[in-house]
C-alpha cells in the first residue's frame, strides 16, 4: 500500500517548547476532501436526508485504514525497511525486578537492540508529566528499574527491537508464555504508587426541590480527602488544625505552580468544615430513620467488575527518528492527536541525545471507546524509535498484549444507603461510598471516581446526599477513560436498589421512579441545575404503558407453565448519563466562495461514531448546503491565534480574570473525542459558525436580492426579518419570498463584500463562554465563542481585505468576554441524556444460563441529527451493556490479564444470540421544540440495560444480585445448587 502525502496534506499545528509540530491525516476516507462533481453529494439527498455515512463507501470497500495498517514502506519519505519491537513485561508485582534472561531465544533470535530502564534514563528518555494533568498521570517509568518492585502487573521491563520481521515474530512467540525470562528478587509485597484521590459531594437541599441548597458542592465546596493507608481521611468537623490533603494542592495548580499550603487551607477549610458538619447531620438522620417505622433504610454492598474495551484496533504506533534532520515522525492511533503532539513535544523538548526540531504526526480513524484518549502507548512508541538504528520502529499490541497493557474499565466496590418515606414513597437520603480500583497507573482514575459519585443519583431527586469516592492505586492493570466512565458502575447499583425499595414499599417499580424523578429546575447532588427539561417522567409513562411491562405477570405465568425448568422475567431501569467534560471546546472554519462552494475545516475526529457525517448535516440543515470540501481532525487553525495555560480545571478565578485580558487566551485548546461530546459540544461550534453566516451573510444577501426591482422589490410589501428566513428545498426562502438557490445568494454576498467565512473557537465549563466582537460591516455582535476571525467577500473594500492577515482572515479582538466562573467546575455536570430499557428474558434453572428474548429502549436524544447514527450507537451500546451485566469480567490481580495469558479464548464477548438481535425495538422521545439541543447519547445507550437485565433476573427467580456480572454460577448458587 502506498499513499500520496504532500506538503498540502499536512496541517501545521504550531510550536511547542520550541519544536515545530505538524499533524497530518492518514487517508482513511479518501481523504480530506469531497471533490466537486455529480458524486460529491451522493451520500446526502437534496432534501437533507442522509443516504449513508459520508465515509461509508471507504468503510465497505476497505479504504478505511487504521494506524496499524501502515508500515514505513507505505509512507513517502520514510525508509523502506521497518524495524519491529515488543515488550517483556512483569507478571509479578510483589517482588523486585532484577533483569531479563533471553537465553531461551538462543543465538539466532537475540534482539538487535535490548532496551532497559537504565538505557532510557541515560539518554534522557523519561515519562512526560504534562501541565494540566495530575502528577504521574502516565506513571513514573517507561521500563522498570532494577531493584524496584513493578507498580502494576504487566509493567514493561524491557524492550526488544528487531530489524527484520521473521526473527521478531519468532522471538515474540517464543517468549509469550515463557517462564524465567523476567528475573525477580526479594519479595516486597505490592508497591503501587500513591493513591490517586478522594472526594466527597455533600448536599442538603432547600425546603422544596426548586429552592437553593442549604449546602452543596456547587454553592460551597467539594470536600477533598487525604489517605491513611487506603482509608480516606476527611477534614475534621471542627478547626483543630490545618488540613491540606495533596489533592487540594494538586487542584490548585495554575500557571504559577503549587500555591502556599497555608493559603490554600484558609481558602478551602471553612466551606469543607461546614460540609463535614452537614455530613454528620445526614448520618444522624439516617440513624434516626433506622429507628422510625415510617421510614425505610436500605443498605447494600455492590460490585462492578473490570472489563476490557475490546476495541477493533489494538494500541499501536510506528515512529521514526531521523537523526539527520532531527525530525520525529509518528503514526499512532489516538482520539486526541492534538494532545499526543503536545505531550510528545514535552517529552523530547530537552533531550540532548536525540534532539528534535520537528515533529510530524500522522493519525486517522480509530476506535477506542475512550481508551485511546490520553493513553501512554504513543509515548512508548516514541521512546522505542530512538533505538531503531535509523529505522522506523513499529510497536503494536496483539490481543494478548492488549489485554495485558490496554486501558480497562474500572472495577468499583460500593456501599450505598437509601432512605425513603414508607407512606409517600419519596426518597429522602442517599449516602454512598465508591471505592474505585485505579490499577498501577493513574490515568483518569480520580476523575472517573468523581464522575461515579456524581452520577450515583441516577434520575432521582434526593433532598439530602453524601457521596464519597476514592481512587486507589493497586497492582491491577491500568484503568482509565473507558466508555461509561464510572456511571455504568454507580447507576446500575442505584437502579437495582430502587427496584428493591419498590418491592419493600409495595409500589410498582416504575411508579416509584415517577414519584422521585428529577424535573426541570431541580438541583442535582452537586447543587447544579441540569440543562432544561429532562423528560424523565414522560419516559417513565411510556415504559409503564408498554405491553412488556403491562403483561409481565400473565406472561410469566404462561411461560413458566409452558417451559418447565425455565423461569420468565421482565426488568426495567432508567438512568440519565452526563455528557461533556466540563472543559469542552470546538473549533472550525466555515466559508463559501462566489460560486456557492462550501468549505469546512473542523477539529472533529472520526472514531467510528459518524461525527464527520453529523457535522456536515448540521451545516446543511442551517445553510441549505452541505460542504463541498471538508477537512477533519484539524489540529491548528492559523485563522485563530490562540494561547492556553492547559489547566481548565485548576485555574483559579483570579488567574482566569488576569488571563482573559489577553484576547488570544482560551481556557483549553481543542477537544479529545470523549465523553459523548461530538453531537452537542463539538457540534455547538458548528452551529455557531453556520448561524453566523446565516444571519450575517445569507440574510443580507437574500434581502438585497428580494429588494431588487421597482418599488423596492418583492420584499417591500411585507415585513420580513432574519427570524423569518428559512432553509427550504432548493435553497433559501421564507416569508413568502421567492426561493433562492444557495449559489445565487453566495454570489450576491461576495459581490456585496459581506462576511463569507468565519472561524471560531468555543468553550464550555457547564456554561458557554460568550464574547462581543466589533466586526466591520456588522458592528458589535455578541457570539457564543471566545475567539473569532472573519473573511470578507470578493467585493469587499480594499481596506477590509488588507485586514485579512491572519491565515487569510481578519482576527477580531474581543471587546469583552464572559468566561464561566471557575466555581462551575463544582457542578460536576449539567448536561444529561436520559435512557430507559425494558428487558424480557428467561433463566434456565438447571444451568443458570440467561436467554434475553426481547428488549425495548427509550431514549431522549433531543433533536436528532442523523437517526441512523443514533440507531447504530444504541445497538452497539446495548451489546456492551449486556456483556457487562452477564458475562464480561477480568480478575484484578495475578490471575487477571496482567499475567499475559488472556485472549478472547478466555474472555467472553456477547454475540448476536446473546443480545436478542432480531427482537429489539426502540423509540425516541420527540424534542420539545425544533430548537431543542442535540444530546450526547454515545455512552448512556449502554447503561440502563445492565440493571434492567439484572432486575429481570430477579423477577424470574426471586433472587437479588448486587455483584456484576450475574453469571450462571452465581445464579445456580442463589438457587441453592
PDB file of N, CA, C and O in Angstrom, residues 296-329:
ATOM      1  N   UNK A 296     -37.985   3.695  55.572  1.00  0.00           N
ATOM      2  CA  UNK A 296     -37.280   2.521  55.058  1.00  0.00           C
ATOM      3  C   UNK A 296     -35.830   2.899  54.849  1.00  0.00           C
ATOM      4  O   UNK A 296     -35.520   3.896  54.187  1.00  0.00           O
ATOM      5  N   UNK A 297     -34.932   2.101  55.418  1.00  0.00           N
ATOM      6  CA  UNK A 297     -33.492   2.307  55.227  1.00  0.00           C
ATOM      7  C   UNK A 297     -32.932   1.049  54.580  1.00  0.00           C
ATOM      8  O   UNK A 297     -32.989  -0.040  55.161  1.00  0.00           O
ATOM      9  N   UNK A 298     -32.426   1.192  53.366  1.00  0.00           N
ATOM     10  CA  UNK A 298     -31.880   0.057  52.628  1.00  0.00           C
ATOM     11  C   UNK A 298     -30.380   0.254  52.447  1.00  0.00           C
ATOM     12  O   UNK A 298     -29.939   1.237  51.850  1.00  0.00           O
ATOM     13  N   UNK A 299     -29.603  -0.689  52.991  1.00  0.00           N
ATOM     14  CA  UNK A 299     -28.139  -0.661  52.853  1.00  0.00           C
ATOM     15  C   UNK A 299     -27.719  -1.828  51.970  1.00  0.00           C
ATOM     16  O   UNK A 299     -28.111  -2.979  52.228  1.00  0.00           O
ATOM     17  N   UNK A 300     -26.920  -1.551  50.970  1.00  0.00           N
ATOM     18  CA  UNK A 300     -26.449  -2.620  50.101  1.00  0.00           C
ATOM     19  C   UNK A 300     -25.002  -2.395  49.700  1.00  0.00           C
ATOM     20  O   UNK A 300     -24.536  -1.268  49.561  1.00  0.00           O
ATOM     21  N   UNK A 301     -24.306  -3.528  49.523  1.00  0.00           N
ATOM     22  CA  UNK A 301     -22.939  -3.511  49.008  1.00  0.00           C
ATOM     23  C   UNK A 301     -22.984  -3.966  47.562  1.00  0.00           C
ATOM     24  O   UNK A 301     -23.566  -5.002  47.244  1.00  0.00           O
ATOM     25  N   UNK A 302     -22.392  -3.193  46.673  1.00  0.00           N
ATOM     26  CA  UNK A 302     -22.376  -3.540  45.261  1.00  0.00           C
ATOM     27  C   UNK A 302     -20.963  -3.674  44.730  1.00  0.00           C
ATOM     28  O   UNK A 302     -19.998  -3.139  45.302  1.00  0.00           O
ATOM     29  N   UNK A 303     -20.856  -4.382  43.622  1.00  0.00           N
ATOM     30  CA  UNK A 303     -19.558  -4.576  42.981  1.00  0.00           C
ATOM     31  C   UNK A 303     -19.750  -4.554  41.478  1.00  0.00           C
ATOM     32  O   UNK A 303     -20.650  -5.195  40.940  1.00  0.00           O
ATOM     33  N   UNK A 304     -18.902  -3.774  40.798  1.00  0.00           N
ATOM     34  CA  UNK A 304     -18.895  -3.747  39.343  1.00  0.00           C
ATOM     35  C   UNK A 304     -17.493  -4.093  38.875  1.00  0.00           C
ATOM     36  O   UNK A 304     -16.503  -3.545  39.375  1.00  0.00           O
ATOM     37  N   UNK A 305     -17.398  -4.960  37.923  1.00  0.00           N
ATOM     38  CA  UNK A 305     -16.147  -5.620  37.574  1.00  0.00           C
ATOM     39  C   UNK A 305     -15.283  -4.808  36.616  1.00  0.00           C
ATOM     40  O   UNK A 305     -15.724  -3.847  35.993  1.00  0.00           O
ATOM     41  N   UNK A 306     -14.043  -5.243  36.481  1.00  0.00           N
ATOM     42  CA  UNK A 306     -13.138  -4.716  35.463  1.00  0.00           C
ATOM     43  C   UNK A 306     -13.426  -5.425  34.148  1.00  0.00           C
ATOM     44  O   UNK A 306     -13.623  -6.648  34.113  1.00  0.00           O
ATOM     45  N   UNK A 307     -13.475  -4.650  33.063  1.00  0.00           N
ATOM     46  CA  UNK A 307     -13.660  -5.279  31.753  1.00  0.00           C
ATOM     47  C   UNK A 307     -12.715  -4.643  30.740  1.00  0.00           C
ATOM     48  O   UNK A 307     -12.169  -3.562  30.949  1.00  0.00           O
ATOM     49  N   UNK A 308     -12.552  -5.328  29.617  1.00  0.00           N
ATOM     50  CA  UNK A 308     -11.722  -4.832  28.526  1.00  0.00           C
ATOM     51  C   UNK A 308     -12.597  -4.151  27.485  1.00  0.00           C
ATOM     52  O   UNK A 308     -13.722  -4.583  27.220  1.00  0.00           O
ATOM     53  N   UNK A 309     -12.071  -3.092  26.873  1.00  0.00           N
ATOM     54  CA  UNK A 309     -12.848  -2.375  25.860  1.00  0.00           C
ATOM     55  C   UNK A 309     -13.063  -3.212  24.615  1.00  0.00           C
ATOM     56  O   UNK A 309     -14.064  -3.051  23.905  1.00  0.00           O
ATOM     57  N   UNK A 310     -12.137  -4.107  24.316  1.00  0.00           N
ATOM     58  CA  UNK A 310     -12.231  -4.971  23.133  1.00  0.00           C
ATOM     59  C   UNK A 310     -12.448  -4.159  21.855  1.00  0.00           C
ATOM     60  O   UNK A 310     -13.224  -4.529  20.981  1.00  0.00           O
ATOM     61  N   UNK A 311     -11.782  -3.020  21.777  1.00  0.00           N
ATOM     62  CA  UNK A 311     -11.903  -2.173  20.592  1.00  0.00           C
ATOM     63  C   UNK A 311     -11.313  -2.869  19.376  1.00  0.00           C
ATOM     64  O   UNK A 311     -10.403  -3.698  19.490  1.00  0.00           O
ATOM     65  N   UNK A 312     -11.846  -2.507  18.208  1.00  0.00           N
ATOM     66  CA  UNK A 312     -11.406  -3.156  16.978  1.00  0.00           C
ATOM     67  C   UNK A 312      -9.911  -2.971  16.739  1.00  0.00           C
ATOM     68  O   UNK A 312      -9.224  -3.894  16.288  1.00  0.00           O
ATOM     69  N   UNK A 313      -9.383  -1.800  17.030  1.00  0.00           N
ATOM     70  CA  UNK A 313      -7.967  -1.528  16.796  1.00  0.00           C
ATOM     71  C   UNK A 313      -7.197  -1.567  18.104  1.00  0.00           C
ATOM     72  O   UNK A 313      -7.353  -0.676  18.938  1.00  0.00           O
ATOM     73  N   UNK A 314      -6.336  -2.564  18.312  1.00  0.00           N
ATOM     74  CA  UNK A 314      -5.472  -2.541  19.497  1.00  0.00           C
ATOM     75  C   UNK A 314      -4.505  -1.363  19.431  1.00  0.00           C
ATOM     76  O   UNK A 314      -4.278  -0.768  18.375  1.00  0.00           O
ATOM     77  N   UNK A 315      -3.911  -1.028  20.567  1.00  0.00           N
ATOM     78  CA  UNK A 315      -2.963   0.083  20.625  1.00  0.00           C
ATOM     79  C   UNK A 315      -1.764  -0.201  19.724  1.00  0.00           C
ATOM     80  O   UNK A 315      -1.271  -1.334  19.648  1.00  0.00           O
ATOM     81  N   UNK A 316      -1.296   0.841  19.076  1.00  0.00           N
ATOM     82  CA  UNK A 316      -0.172   0.668  18.167  1.00  0.00           C
ATOM     83  C   UNK A 316       0.481   1.999  17.873  1.00  0.00           C
ATOM     84  O   UNK A 316      -0.131   3.060  18.031  1.00  0.00           O
ATOM     85  N   UNK A 317       1.717   1.948  17.439  1.00  0.00           N
ATOM     86  CA  UNK A 317       2.434   3.130  16.996  1.00  0.00           C
ATOM     87  C   UNK A 317       3.585   2.734  16.107  1.00  0.00           C
ATOM     88  O   UNK A 317       4.148   1.641  16.225  1.00  0.00           O
ATOM     89  N   UNK A 318       3.917   3.608  15.183  1.00  0.00           N
ATOM     90  CA  UNK A 318       5.056   3.405  14.294  1.00  0.00           C
ATOM     91  C   UNK A 318       5.794   4.739  14.250  1.00  0.00           C
ATOM     92  O   UNK A 318       5.200   5.756  13.873  1.00  0.00           O
ATOM     93  N   UNK A 319       7.027   4.765  14.682  1.00  0.00           N
ATOM     94  CA  UNK A 319       7.741   6.030  14.798  1.00  0.00           C
ATOM     95  C   UNK A 319       9.140   5.908  14.227  1.00  0.00           C
ATOM     96  O   UNK A 319       9.772   4.851  14.279  1.00  0.00           O
ATOM     97  N   UNK A 320       9.595   7.028  13.681  1.00  0.00           N
ATOM     98  CA  UNK A 320      10.923   7.073  13.066  1.00  0.00           C
ATOM     99  C   UNK A 320      11.608   8.368  13.468  1.00  0.00           C
ATOM    100  O   UNK A 320      11.057   9.462  13.278  1.00  0.00           O
ATOM    101  N   UNK A 321      12.794   8.215  14.040  1.00  0.00           N
ATOM    102  CA  UNK A 321      13.604   9.380  14.379  1.00  0.00           C
ATOM    103  C   UNK A 321      14.659   9.557  13.301  1.00  0.00           C
ATOM    104  O   UNK A 321      15.544   8.717  13.120  1.00  0.00           O
ATOM    105  N   UNK A 322      14.547  10.664  12.556  1.00  0.00           N
ATOM    106  CA  UNK A 322      15.503  10.994  11.513  1.00  0.00           C
ATOM    107  C   UNK A 322      16.594  11.864  12.143  1.00  0.00           C
ATOM    108  O   UNK A 322      16.412  13.070  12.339  1.00  0.00           O
ATOM    109  N   UNK A 323      17.717  11.242  12.466  1.00  0.00           N
ATOM    110  CA  UNK A 323      18.780  11.944  13.179  1.00  0.00           C
ATOM    111  C   UNK A 323      19.422  13.034  12.327  1.00  0.00           C
ATOM    112  O   UNK A 323      19.966  14.005  12.860  1.00  0.00           O
ATOM    113  N   UNK A 324      19.349  12.897  10.997  1.00  0.00           N
ATOM    114  CA  UNK A 324      19.969  13.889  10.127  1.00  0.00           C
ATOM    115  C   UNK A 324      19.228  15.223  10.191  1.00  0.00           C
ATOM    116  O   UNK A 324      19.845  16.284  10.203  1.00  0.00           O
ATOM    117  N   UNK A 325      17.921  15.142  10.190  1.00  0.00           N
ATOM    118  CA  UNK A 325      17.117  16.377  10.198  1.00  0.00           C
ATOM    119  C   UNK A 325      16.528  16.683  11.556  1.00  0.00           C
ATOM    120  O   UNK A 325      15.824  17.682  11.720  1.00  0.00           O
ATOM    121  N   UNK A 326      16.794  15.816  12.538  1.00  0.00           N
ATOM    122  CA  UNK A 326      16.248  15.978  13.892  1.00  0.00           C
ATOM    123  C   UNK A 326      14.716  16.045  13.844  1.00  0.00           C
ATOM    124  O   UNK A 326      14.092  16.862  14.515  1.00  0.00           O
ATOM    125  N   UNK A 327      14.143  15.153  13.029  1.00  0.00           N
ATOM    126  CA  UNK A 327      12.689  15.101  12.863  1.00  0.00           C
ATOM    127  C   UNK A 327      12.150  13.810  13.445  1.00  0.00           C
ATOM    128  O   UNK A 327      12.698  12.724  13.206  1.00  0.00           O
ATOM    129  N   UNK A 328      11.090  13.931  14.206  1.00  0.00           N
ATOM    130  CA  UNK A 328      10.406  12.777  14.783  1.00  0.00           C
ATOM    131  C   UNK A 328       9.115  12.550  14.009  1.00  0.00           C
ATOM    132  O   UNK A 328       8.222  13.402  14.011  1.00  0.00           O
ATOM    133  N   UNK A 329       9.016  11.425  13.324  1.00  0.00           N
ATOM    134  CA  UNK A 329       7.823  11.044  12.571  1.00  0.00           C
ATOM    135  C   UNK A 329       7.036  10.020  13.390  1.00  0.00           C
ATOM    136  O   UNK A 329       7.615   9.051  13.886  1.00  0.00           O
TER     137      UNK A 329
END
